[in-house]
Coordinates of C-alpha atoms in Angstrom, one line a residue:
M9 CA 0.0 0.0 0.0
H10 CA 1.1 3.6 -0.5
D11 CA 2.0 6.4 1.9
I12 CA -0.9 8.9 1.7
R13 CA 1.3 11.7 3.1
A14 CA 3.9 11.2 0.3
I15 CA 1.0 11.4 -2.2
R16 CA -0.3 14.6 -0.6
E17 CA 3.2 16.2 -0.6
N18 CA 4.1 15.3 -4.2
P19 CA 1.2 14.1 -6.3
A20 CA 3.0 14.8 -9.5
A21 CA 5.8 12.4 -8.6
F22 CA 3.3 9.7 -7.6
D23 CA 1.4 10.2 -10.9
A24 CA 4.6 9.9 -12.9
A25 CA 5.6 6.7 -11.2
M26 CA 2.1 5.2 -11.6
A27 CA 2.0 6.1 -15.2
R28 CA 5.0 3.9 -15.7
R29 CA 2.9 1.0 -14.4
G30 CA 0.0 1.9 -16.8
V31 CA -2.1 3.9 -14.3
E32 CA -2.9 7.4 -15.4
N33 CA -3.8 10.3 -13.0
A34 CA -3.7 8.1 -10.0
S35 CA -3.5 10.8 -7.4
A36 CA -6.7 12.7 -8.2
P37 CA -9.3 10.3 -6.8
I38 CA -7.0 9.5 -3.9
L39 CA -6.6 13.1 -2.9
E40 CA -10.4 13.8 -3.4
L41 CA -11.3 10.9 -1.0
D42 CA -8.5 11.9 1.4
E43 CA -9.8 15.5 1.5
A44 CA -13.4 14.4 2.1
R45 CA -12.3 12.0 4.8
R46 CA -10.2 14.6 6.6
A47 CA -13.1 17.1 6.4
K48 CA -15.5 14.7 8.0
I49 CA -12.9 13.9 10.8
H50 CA -12.5 17.6 11.4
A51 CA -16.3 18.2 11.5
A52 CA -16.7 15.3 13.9
E53 CA -14.0 16.7 16.2
T54 CA -15.7 20.1 16.1
A55 CA -19.1 18.6 16.9
Q56 CA -17.5 16.6 19.7
S57 CA -16.0 19.7 21.1
D58 CA -19.4 21.4 21.0
Q59 CA -21.0 18.4 22.6
N60 CA -18.5 18.4 25.4
K61 CA -19.0 22.1 26.0
A62 CA -22.7 21.7 26.1
S63 CA -22.5 18.7 28.5
K64 CA -20.5 20.9 31.0
E65 CA -23.1 23.7 30.7
V66 CA -26.0 21.3 31.4
G67 CA -24.9 20.8 34.9
A68 CA -24.5 24.5 35.5
A69 CA -28.0 25.3 34.2
K70 CA -29.5 22.6 36.4
A71 CA -27.7 24.0 39.4
K72 CA -29.1 27.5 38.7
G73 CA -32.6 26.1 38.3
D74 CA -32.8 27.4 34.8
E75 CA -35.0 24.6 33.4
A76 CA -35.4 26.2 30.0
E77 CA -31.7 26.5 29.5
F78 CA -31.2 23.0 30.9
E79 CA -33.7 21.5 28.4
R80 CA -32.1 23.4 25.5
L81 CA -28.6 22.3 26.4
R82 CA -29.7 18.7 27.0
T83 CA -31.4 18.6 23.5
L84 CA -28.2 20.2 22.0
V85 CA -26.1 17.5 23.6
G86 CA -28.3 14.8 22.1
E87 CA -28.2 16.4 18.7
K88 CA -24.4 16.8 18.8
K89 CA -24.0 13.2 19.9
A90 CA -26.0 12.0 16.9
E91 CA -24.1 14.4 14.7
V92 CA -20.8 13.1 15.9
A93 CA -21.8 9.5 15.4
A94 CA -23.0 10.1 11.9
M95 CA -19.9 12.0 10.9
Q96 CA -17.6 9.3 12.4
T97 CA -19.5 6.7 10.5
Q98 CA -19.1 8.7 7.3
A99 CA -15.4 9.3 8.0
K100 CA -14.9 5.6 8.5
E101 CA -16.7 4.7 5.3
L102 CA -14.5 7.2 3.4
D103 CA -11.4 5.8 5.1
Q104 CA -12.3 2.3 3.9
Q105 CA -12.9 3.6 0.4
L106 CA -9.5 5.3 0.4
T107 CA -7.9 2.1 1.8
D108 CA -9.5 0.0 -0.9
L109 CA -8.4 2.4 -3.6
L110 CA -4.8 2.4 -2.4
M111 CA -4.8 -1.4 -2.0
G112 CA -5.8 -1.8 -5.6
L113 CA -2.8 0.2 -7.0
P114 CA 0.5 -1.5 -7.9
N115 CA 3.8 -0.7 -6.2
L116 CA 6.0 2.1 -7.5
P117 CA 8.9 0.9 -9.8
M118 CA 12.4 1.8 -8.9
D119 CA 13.9 4.6 -11.1
D120 CA 16.3 2.2 -12.9
I121 CA 13.6 -0.3 -14.1
P122 CA 13.2 -0.4 -17.9
D123 CA 10.0 1.0 -19.2
G124 CA 8.0 -1.4 -21.3
E125 CA 4.7 -3.1 -22.0
D126 CA 5.4 -6.8 -21.8
E127 CA 8.1 -9.5 -21.7
D128 CA 9.5 -8.3 -25.0
D129 CA 10.8 -5.2 -23.2
N130 CA 12.7 -7.0 -20.4
V131 CA 16.4 -6.6 -20.2
E132 CA 19.0 -9.4 -19.8
I133 CA 21.6 -8.7 -17.2
H134 CA 23.4 -12.0 -16.8
R135 CA 23.9 -15.3 -18.6
W136 CA 25.5 -18.5 -17.4
G137 CA 26.3 -21.8 -19.2
S138 CA 25.8 -22.8 -22.8
P139 CA 22.9 -24.9 -24.0
A140 CA 24.1 -28.4 -24.7
E141 CA 24.3 -29.6 -28.3
F142 CA 22.5 -32.8 -29.0
D143 CA 23.1 -35.3 -31.8
F144 CA 19.4 -36.0 -31.8
T145 CA 16.3 -33.8 -31.6
P146 CA 15.8 -33.1 -27.9
K147 CA 12.3 -33.9 -26.5
E148 CA 10.1 -32.1 -24.0
H149 CA 10.2 -33.6 -20.5
F150 CA 7.0 -35.6 -20.8
E151 CA 8.1 -37.2 -24.1
I152 CA 11.3 -38.6 -22.8
E153 CA 11.2 -42.4 -22.7
G154 CA 12.5 -42.7 -19.1
V155 CA 10.1 -40.1 -17.8
K156 CA 6.9 -41.5 -19.2
P157 CA 6.5 -44.3 -16.6
G158 CA 6.8 -41.8 -13.7
M159 CA 4.7 -38.9 -15.0
D160 CA 1.0 -39.8 -15.4
F161 CA -1.3 -37.0 -16.5
E162 CA -4.3 -39.3 -17.3
A163 CA -4.4 -40.6 -13.7
A164 CA -4.2 -37.1 -12.4
A165 CA -7.0 -36.0 -14.7
K166 CA -9.2 -38.8 -13.4
L167 CA -8.4 -37.8 -9.8
S168 CA -8.5 -34.0 -10.1
G169 CA -8.9 -32.7 -13.6
S170 CA -6.5 -30.9 -15.9
R171 CA -3.2 -29.3 -14.8
F172 CA -2.4 -31.9 -12.3
V173 CA 0.1 -34.8 -12.4
V174 CA 0.9 -38.0 -10.6
L175 CA 4.6 -38.6 -10.2
S176 CA 6.1 -42.0 -9.3
G177 CA 9.2 -44.2 -9.3
G178 CA 12.5 -42.6 -10.3
V179 CA 10.9 -39.3 -11.4
V180 CA 9.3 -38.5 -8.0
R181 CA 12.6 -39.5 -6.2
I182 CA 14.4 -36.9 -8.4
H183 CA 11.7 -34.4 -7.6
R184 CA 12.1 -35.0 -3.8
A185 CA 15.9 -34.9 -4.1
L186 CA 15.7 -31.5 -5.8
A187 CA 13.7 -30.0 -3.0
Q188 CA 16.0 -31.4 -0.3
F189 CA 19.1 -30.2 -2.2
M190 CA 17.7 -26.7 -2.5
L191 CA 16.8 -26.5 1.2
D192 CA 20.2 -27.8 2.4
T193 CA 22.0 -25.4 0.1
H194 CA 20.0 -22.4 1.3
V195 CA 20.4 -23.3 5.0
E196 CA 24.0 -24.5 5.0
E197 CA 25.5 -22.2 2.5
N198 CA 23.2 -19.2 2.1
G199 CA 22.3 -18.6 5.8
L200 CA 18.5 -18.9 5.5
L201 CA 16.4 -20.2 8.3
E202 CA 14.5 -23.3 7.3
T203 CA 10.8 -22.9 8.2
W204 CA 7.7 -25.0 7.9
T205 CA 4.4 -23.1 7.6
P206 CA 0.7 -23.8 7.0
V207 CA -0.7 -23.8 3.5
L208 CA -4.1 -22.6 4.7
V209 CA -4.2 -18.9 5.8
R210 CA -6.6 -16.3 7.0
E211 CA -7.9 -13.8 4.5
D212 CA -6.0 -10.9 6.0
M213 CA -2.7 -12.7 5.4
M214 CA -3.5 -12.7 1.7
Y215 CA -4.2 -8.9 1.9
G216 CA -0.9 -8.4 3.7
T217 CA 1.2 -9.6 0.8
G218 CA -1.0 -8.2 -2.0
Q219 CA -2.8 -11.3 -3.3
L220 CA -6.1 -9.7 -2.3
P221 CA -8.2 -7.9 -3.1
K222 CA -7.1 -7.6 -6.7
F223 CA -6.1 -11.2 -7.5
G224 CA -8.5 -13.3 -5.6
E225 CA -9.5 -15.3 -8.8
D226 CA -5.9 -16.5 -9.0
S227 CA -6.1 -18.5 -5.7
Y228 CA -8.3 -21.0 -4.1
R229 CA -10.6 -20.3 -1.1
T230 CA -12.1 -22.9 1.1
T231 CA -15.8 -22.9 2.1
N232 CA -14.9 -21.7 5.7
G233 CA -12.9 -18.7 4.5
W234 CA -9.3 -20.0 4.5
W235 CA -7.1 -19.5 1.4
L236 CA -4.7 -22.0 0.0
V237 CA -1.3 -20.3 -0.4
P238 CA -0.2 -19.6 -4.0
T239 CA 3.4 -19.4 -2.5
A240 CA 5.0 -19.5 0.9
E241 CA 5.7 -15.8 0.4
V242 CA 2.3 -15.3 2.0
T243 CA 3.2 -17.2 5.3
L244 CA 6.8 -16.3 5.6
T245 CA 6.3 -12.6 5.0
N246 CA 3.3 -12.4 7.3
L247 CA 5.4 -13.7 10.2
V248 CA 6.0 -10.0 10.9
N249 CA 2.4 -9.0 10.4
G250 CA 1.4 -6.5 13.1
E251 CA 4.9 -6.7 14.7
T252 CA 7.3 -4.1 15.7
V253 CA 10.7 -5.7 16.0
D254 CA 14.1 -4.4 17.2
E255 CA 16.5 -3.3 14.5
S256 CA 18.9 -6.0 15.7
Y257 CA 16.3 -8.6 14.6
L258 CA 17.0 -7.6 10.9
P259 CA 17.7 -9.1 8.5
R260 CA 15.5 -12.2 8.8
R261 CA 16.1 -14.7 6.0
Y262 CA 13.7 -17.6 5.6
A263 CA 13.4 -20.6 3.3
A264 CA 10.4 -23.0 3.2
H265 CA 9.4 -25.9 1.0
T266 CA 5.7 -26.1 0.6
Q267 CA 2.9 -27.1 -1.7
C268 CA 1.5 -24.2 -3.6
F269 CA -1.9 -23.8 -5.3
R270 CA -2.9 -21.5 -8.1
S271 CA -6.0 -21.4 -10.2
E272 CA -4.1 -20.1 -13.3
A273 CA -7.3 -18.2 -14.1
G274 CA -5.5 -15.9 -16.6
S275 CA -3.6 -18.7 -18.4
A276 CA -6.4 -20.5 -20.2
G277 CA -4.9 -22.6 -23.1
K278 CA -1.3 -21.7 -22.1
D279 CA 1.3 -24.3 -21.3
T280 CA -1.3 -27.1 -21.2
S281 CA 1.2 -29.8 -22.2
G282 CA 3.4 -31.4 -19.5
M283 CA 3.8 -30.1 -15.9
L284 CA 5.1 -26.6 -16.6
R285 CA 2.0 -24.9 -15.4
Q286 CA 0.0 -26.8 -12.7
H287 CA -2.7 -26.0 -10.2
Q288 CA -0.7 -27.7 -7.4
F289 CA 3.1 -27.7 -7.3
E290 CA 6.0 -27.4 -4.9
K291 CA 8.4 -24.6 -4.4
V292 CA 11.3 -23.7 -2.1
E293 CA 10.6 -20.0 -1.3
M294 CA 13.0 -17.4 0.0
V295 CA 11.8 -14.4 2.0
S296 CA 13.9 -11.6 3.6
I297 CA 12.8 -9.0 6.0
T298 CA 15.3 -6.1 6.0
H299 CA 16.2 -2.6 7.0
P300 CA 15.2 -0.2 4.3
D301 CA 18.8 0.8 3.6
H302 CA 19.8 -2.8 2.8
S303 CA 16.9 -4.1 0.7
R304 CA 18.4 -3.3 -2.7
A305 CA 21.6 -5.2 -1.8
E306 CA 19.5 -8.0 -0.4
L307 CA 17.8 -8.4 -3.8
D308 CA 21.1 -9.1 -5.4
R309 CA 22.1 -11.5 -2.6
M310 CA 18.8 -13.4 -3.0
T311 CA 19.2 -13.5 -6.8
G312 CA 22.7 -15.0 -6.3
C313 CA 21.2 -17.7 -4.0
A314 CA 18.8 -18.8 -6.7
Q315 CA 21.5 -18.6 -9.4
G316 CA 23.8 -20.7 -7.3
I317 CA 21.2 -23.6 -7.3
M318 CA 21.2 -23.5 -11.1
E319 CA 24.9 -23.5 -11.3
K320 CA 25.3 -26.4 -8.9
L321 CA 22.9 -28.4 -11.1
G322 CA 24.7 -27.4 -14.3
L323 CA 21.6 -25.8 -15.8
P324 CA 22.2 -23.0 -18.4
Y325 CA 20.2 -19.9 -17.5
R326 CA 19.9 -16.2 -18.0
T327 CA 18.8 -13.4 -15.6
I328 CA 16.6 -10.6 -16.7
V329 CA 15.2 -7.4 -15.2
L330 CA 11.5 -7.1 -15.7
C331 CA 10.2 -4.0 -17.3
T332 CA 7.4 -1.9 -15.8
G333 CA 4.7 -3.6 -17.8
D334 CA 5.7 -7.1 -16.9
M335 CA 6.6 -6.7 -13.3
G336 CA 4.4 -8.1 -10.5
F337 CA 1.8 -6.1 -8.6
G338 CA 3.8 -5.8 -5.4
A339 CA 7.3 -5.5 -6.7
R340 CA 9.6 -2.4 -7.1
R341 CA 12.2 -4.4 -9.0
T342 CA 12.2 -8.0 -10.2
H343 CA 14.9 -10.3 -11.4
D344 CA 13.6 -13.3 -13.3
I345 CA 15.9 -16.3 -13.8
E346 CA 15.1 -18.3 -16.9
V347 CA 16.4 -21.8 -17.4
W348 CA 17.2 -23.3 -20.8
L349 CA 14.8 -26.0 -21.9
P350 CA 16.1 -27.8 -24.9
G351 CA 12.8 -29.6 -25.6
Q352 CA 11.2 -26.2 -26.2
N353 CA 14.4 -24.6 -27.5
T354 CA 13.9 -21.6 -25.3
Y355 CA 14.5 -20.1 -21.9
R356 CA 11.6 -20.4 -19.4
E357 CA 11.1 -18.8 -15.9
I358 CA 12.2 -20.9 -13.0
S359 CA 12.6 -18.2 -10.4
S360 CA 11.4 -14.6 -9.8
V361 CA 13.1 -12.5 -7.1
S362 CA 11.5 -9.2 -6.1
V363 CA 12.1 -6.4 -3.7
C364 CA 8.8 -4.8 -2.5
G365 CA 10.1 -2.0 -0.4
D366 CA 7.6 -1.0 2.3
F367 CA 4.6 -1.9 0.1
Q368 CA 3.7 -5.1 1.9
A369 CA 4.9 -3.8 5.3
R370 CA 2.3 -1.0 5.2
R371 CA -0.4 -3.5 4.4
M372 CA 0.8 -5.7 7.3
N373 CA 1.7 -2.9 9.6
A374 CA 5.2 -4.4 10.1
R375 CA 7.8 -2.1 11.6
F376 CA 11.1 -2.0 13.4
K377 CA 12.5 0.2 16.2
P378 CA 15.7 2.0 15.2
E379 CA 18.6 1.2 17.5
G380 CA 19.4 4.8 18.0
G381 CA 15.8 5.5 19.1
G382 CA 13.2 7.5 17.3
K383 CA 9.9 6.6 15.6
P384 CA 9.4 3.0 14.4
Q385 CA 9.8 2.6 10.7
F386 CA 8.4 0.1 8.2
V387 CA 10.5 -2.9 7.3
H388 CA 11.3 -3.8 3.7
T389 CA 10.3 -7.2 2.3
L390 CA 11.7 -9.4 -0.5
N391 CA 10.7 -12.7 -1.9
G392 CA 11.9 -15.2 -4.5
S393 CA 11.8 -18.7 -5.7
G394 CA 14.8 -20.8 -4.7
L395 CA 13.5 -22.7 -6.9
A396 CA 10.2 -23.9 -8.3
V397 CA 10.8 -27.6 -7.8
G398 CA 8.6 -28.9 -10.7
R399 CA 10.2 -26.5 -13.2
C400 CA 13.6 -27.5 -12.0
L401 CA 12.7 -31.2 -12.5
I402 CA 11.7 -30.4 -16.0
A403 CA 15.0 -28.6 -16.6
V404 CA 17.0 -31.5 -15.2
L405 CA 15.2 -34.0 -17.3
E406 CA 15.4 -32.1 -20.5
N407 CA 19.0 -31.0 -20.2
G408 CA 20.2 -34.4 -19.1
Q409 CA 18.3 -36.5 -21.7
Q410 CA 20.2 -39.0 -23.8
A411 CA 19.5 -40.5 -27.2
D412 CA 18.5 -43.9 -25.7
G413 CA 15.7 -42.3 -23.6
S414 CA 17.6 -42.2 -20.3
V415 CA 18.5 -39.1 -18.4
K416 CA 21.9 -38.3 -17.0
L417 CA 21.4 -36.6 -13.6
P418 CA 23.4 -33.7 -12.1
E419 CA 26.3 -34.7 -9.8
A420 CA 24.9 -32.5 -7.0
L421 CA 21.9 -34.8 -6.7
H422 CA 23.8 -38.0 -6.5
P423 CA 24.1 -38.0 -2.7
Y424 CA 20.4 -37.4 -2.4
L425 CA 19.7 -40.4 -4.6
R426 CA 22.0 -42.8 -2.7
G427 CA 24.5 -42.7 -5.4
K428 CA 22.2 -43.2 -8.4
T429 CA 23.3 -41.2 -11.4
V430 CA 20.9 -42.0 -14.2
L431 CA 17.2 -42.3 -14.8
Q432 CA 17.1 -45.3 -17.1
A433 CA 14.8 -45.6 -20.1
D434 CA 12.5 -47.9 -18.1
G435 CA 11.9 -45.2 -15.5
T436 CA 14.1 -46.7 -12.8
L437 CA 17.2 -45.2 -11.2
A438 CA 20.7 -46.7 -11.6

């Protein structure tokens, strides 16, 4: 959410930043609502003062025996009381309208973010590894002979419908090994705190990280009002919801491996083959809670953590900065890491790392107390995939595929597979 005082002080700057996100003249309705709200609050305070003054005079009139003045003042007190209540209700309604308006606006982009409309305007900033050359036409993951026995979309469709998969045998062991490898690397080498969190959350937690109110159709809600998390960003970030922590508490760096659930409402007909885009998937999520002065450097550190996983697995990738038109709702700057998929002959997103500034912290009312004293300040929050486990599985399978239908597995996974190095063409590990 946005700082209303900053909008009041410099509406032109706010409008210019919002225009880069495709929202024109954003400040006008905000300031109109804000002015009306403040006027109602002032009127209520004035009426409250008149009520208090009349209340004191009622007693004096009674003591003097002036019944006419007593009745007049008593009537006035009643009128002022009703007037105050009505104005407070109106002010509260205007305040909610203002909050709803502010919550529906995306975050302000950093100044160095490239302007653009879509993914075609993103800018590559780093590339690692070279795509392997095959002496055969590489297949997509679900077409590889050794993968077919362990990746069943028909069974999943019977159980749950489209965009689900049943994994078994060697394939699911690789999937599990990837998640464990990611967690161990983040905890032992990157200094993240391994965390296990619920996948069902209260509605206000979804508001806190920006999934609501704007993107409710992208997630699943239970009949009793819980929401299934689209990512552990929701739970990990909301650990500081409503908290005021000491500055010494910062930074807090979390990692969690969870199931994630997304309706994919806006992706009808997109990536329907294979397990690239699923309603249920697993992800190792990274979240950092930082001091405002350190959040930009933390973005680079987190990006490096995700890139390190790719490099340990020997997967070619590139890192891009998203333009203003492609960046997520709550982000100020986003680095996408895209892995090379030879079966598709292109790079596809496997991680998205974003710095949100105080955007989520304002929604959550999450602050810290400066060590030198002074007024509590909002923390900064960051989140990123470290990595999407299913997409990483796809990348490992496609990049390691052999002409005989087997898959050569990355050396980093061998200890997690009890020394197994190959997914054979029959779907077993050897």
